[in-house]
Amino acid sequence: MGRKTTGRSSRRSSASTSPPTETAPPSRRSRAGARHQGAESARDLPTEEVRTSTGTARLVPDPDGSTGVTLLVNGVPSSHLDLADPGLLTFEYMQQMAAVLAVLPTGPLRVVHLGAAGCTLARYVEHERPDSRQIAVDLDADLVARVREWFALPRAPRLRLRAGDARTELATLPDASADVVVRDVFAGDTTPEHVTTAGFVRDVLRVLRPGGVYLANCADRPPLALVRAELATAVSALTSDGRAERGVWDDVGLIAEPGQLKGRRYGNLVLVAVRSSPSTSHGPGGGSTHAGLDLRDATLARTLRSLPVPATLLTGEEARRFAGTAVPLEDPPAPASPGDPAAPLPPDGATHPGASAADGRRAVGQPEG
C-alpha cells in the first residue's frame, strides 16, 4: 500500500543504477536458462476481478496505455509494476527503500520480503542486483499463485514464493541468513500488531547477517503515534544484547516526506534498523561504526532528497527526539501456567491491504515458487 508519484518520466527510481528497458524488449530468460513466465503487455492480463484466499484481486492497466499495471487487493492499490521495466518504482515508500538498498555494498543480496503482493520490490532487486536470492511471503495462497502466473518473476532459487503468515514464516528462516528483511504487511490500512512488536523485530535481527538492514513500511496518520512507537520498539530490540541505548539510535532511522513528519497527512513512512556487526565500536558521543550501512552517510541523504518526491531521514539524536516518550510495543504476556491453552498470535489478516483479519486463511507449507 502506498502513494504513487505522478508523471511517467519522473516515476523511475532515482536509486536505480541500471538503464530503463522500455526501448528494447525485456529478456524473458534467466541467467540459469529457466524461462520467466508472465505477461508482456497489459492486454495479456485479465481485467475482471479474481477471487483469492483473502478476498479479491484485480489488475488495472495504467491509463496512459503504457506497460504499467496496478494490482488492487480487496479494492486497495497494493502494487504497481511496469511489465517492461522492473527498475521502475512508482510508490514513494518503495523509492525510499530502493535508495537505502543502493548504498549497500555492491553485488547480489539475500532478501526476505514479508508481504509479497505483486513482488514489485523483488523484481527491482533482481534487476539491479542479478543473482540475488530472495524469499517473498504472502498470507494469500491464491494470490501467490496468480502473481507467479501474471508477472515475469525470477524463478527459484532466485525468488522463492511462500504462502503463510509473515511472522510464522520468518521464524523458520536460519540465523544470519539475510542481508535485508522488508516488512510490507497490512490488514486494511494498518499493520497487524504481531509484526510490530519487539519480539518480532528481535527475530528479524536474528535472521539478518551482521550489518544487515531491516526496512518496514509504516502507514500512520497524525500525530504519528504508531511510527514513534515502532522507532522505540526497534531500539528496544537492538538493545536486548546489552548495547547502550544512546549508541543504538545511530543504527535506527525514519524516512519520510517532510510534510508527513510535521503531521500534515496520512501516509507511508519507512523505518530502517541496522544490525550491527560484532566489530561495532562506539565513537565519540556514543555513536557507532560498523561494516554495514551507515545511516549518516551523505550519499543516502542526497539520494533521498533527489527522489521525485524528496524525502528526509531522521537518525541518531533527531530520531530519538522524534520518538519522544513513545513506549516499545510488546507481545501479549504468555499464559499464566503450563495448564493454560496456548495463546495464539494475533491474526495476520493479510500481508497486503484490504483484507480483514476474519478473511485471512493461513497457508503455511505451500510449495515454494
Coordinates of N, CA and C in Angstrom, one line a residue, residues 26 28 36-46 59 67 69 82-84 123 147-153:
P26 N 12.1 -6.8 -23.1 CA 12.7 -7.3 -21.9 C 13.1 -8.8 -22.1
R28 N 13.3 -12.5 -21.3 CA 12.4 -13.4 -20.6 C 13.1 -14.6 -20.1
H36 N 11.3 -17.2 -17.8 CA 10.4 -16.5 -17.0 C 9.0 -16.5 -17.6
Q37 N 7.9 -16.7 -16.8 CA 6.6 -16.7 -17.2 C 6.0 -15.3 -16.9
G38 N 4.9 -15.0 -17.5 CA 4.2 -13.7 -17.2 C 3.9 -13.0 -18.5
A39 N 3.0 -12.0 -18.3 CA 2.5 -11.2 -19.4 C 3.6 -10.2 -19.9
E40 N 3.6 -9.9 -21.2 CA 4.5 -8.9 -21.7 C 3.8 -7.6 -22.0
S41 N 2.4 -7.7 -22.0 CA 1.6 -6.5 -22.2 C 0.4 -6.5 -21.3
A42 N -0.1 -5.3 -20.9 CA -1.2 -5.3 -20.0 C -2.4 -5.9 -20.7
R43 N -2.4 -6.0 -22.0 CA -3.5 -6.6 -22.8 C -3.6 -8.1 -22.6
D44 N -2.5 -8.7 -22.1 CA -2.4 -10.1 -21.9 C -2.9 -10.5 -20.5
L45 N -3.3 -9.5 -19.7 CA -3.7 -9.8 -18.3 C -5.2 -9.7 -18.2
P46 N -5.8 -10.5 -17.2 CA -7.2 -10.4 -17.0 C -7.6 -9.1 -16.5
L59 N -6.5 -6.4 -11.7 CA -5.4 -5.7 -12.3 C -5.9 -4.5 -13.1
T67 N 3.0 0.2 -20.3 CA 3.1 -1.2 -19.8 C 3.0 -1.3 -18.3
V69 N 0.9 -1.5 -14.7 CA -0.4 -2.1 -14.2 C -0.4 -2.0 -12.7
D82 N 5.7 -2.2 -13.8 CA 5.9 -2.0 -15.2 C 6.4 -3.3 -15.8
L83 N 5.5 -3.8 -16.7 CA 5.8 -5.2 -17.2 C 7.1 -5.2 -18.1
A84 N 7.5 -4.0 -18.6 CA 8.7 -3.9 -19.4 C 9.9 -3.4 -18.7
R123 N 11.3 -7.9 -7.9 CA 11.7 -7.7 -9.3 C 12.8 -6.6 -9.4
V147 N 0.1 -14.3 -8.9 CA 1.2 -13.4 -9.2 C 2.3 -14.1 -10.0
R148 N 2.6 -15.3 -9.7 CA 3.6 -16.1 -10.4 C 3.1 -16.3 -11.9
E149 N 1.8 -16.4 -12.0 CA 1.2 -16.6 -13.4 C 1.2 -15.3 -14.2
W150 N 0.9 -14.2 -13.5 CA 0.7 -13.0 -14.2 C 1.9 -12.3 -14.6
F151 N 2.9 -12.3 -13.8 CA 4.1 -11.4 -13.9 C 5.4 -12.2 -14.2
A152 N 6.3 -11.6 -14.9 CA 7.6 -12.2 -15.2 C 8.5 -12.1 -14.0
L153 N 8.4 -13.1 -13.1 CA 9.2 -13.1 -11.9 C 10.3 -14.0 -12.0

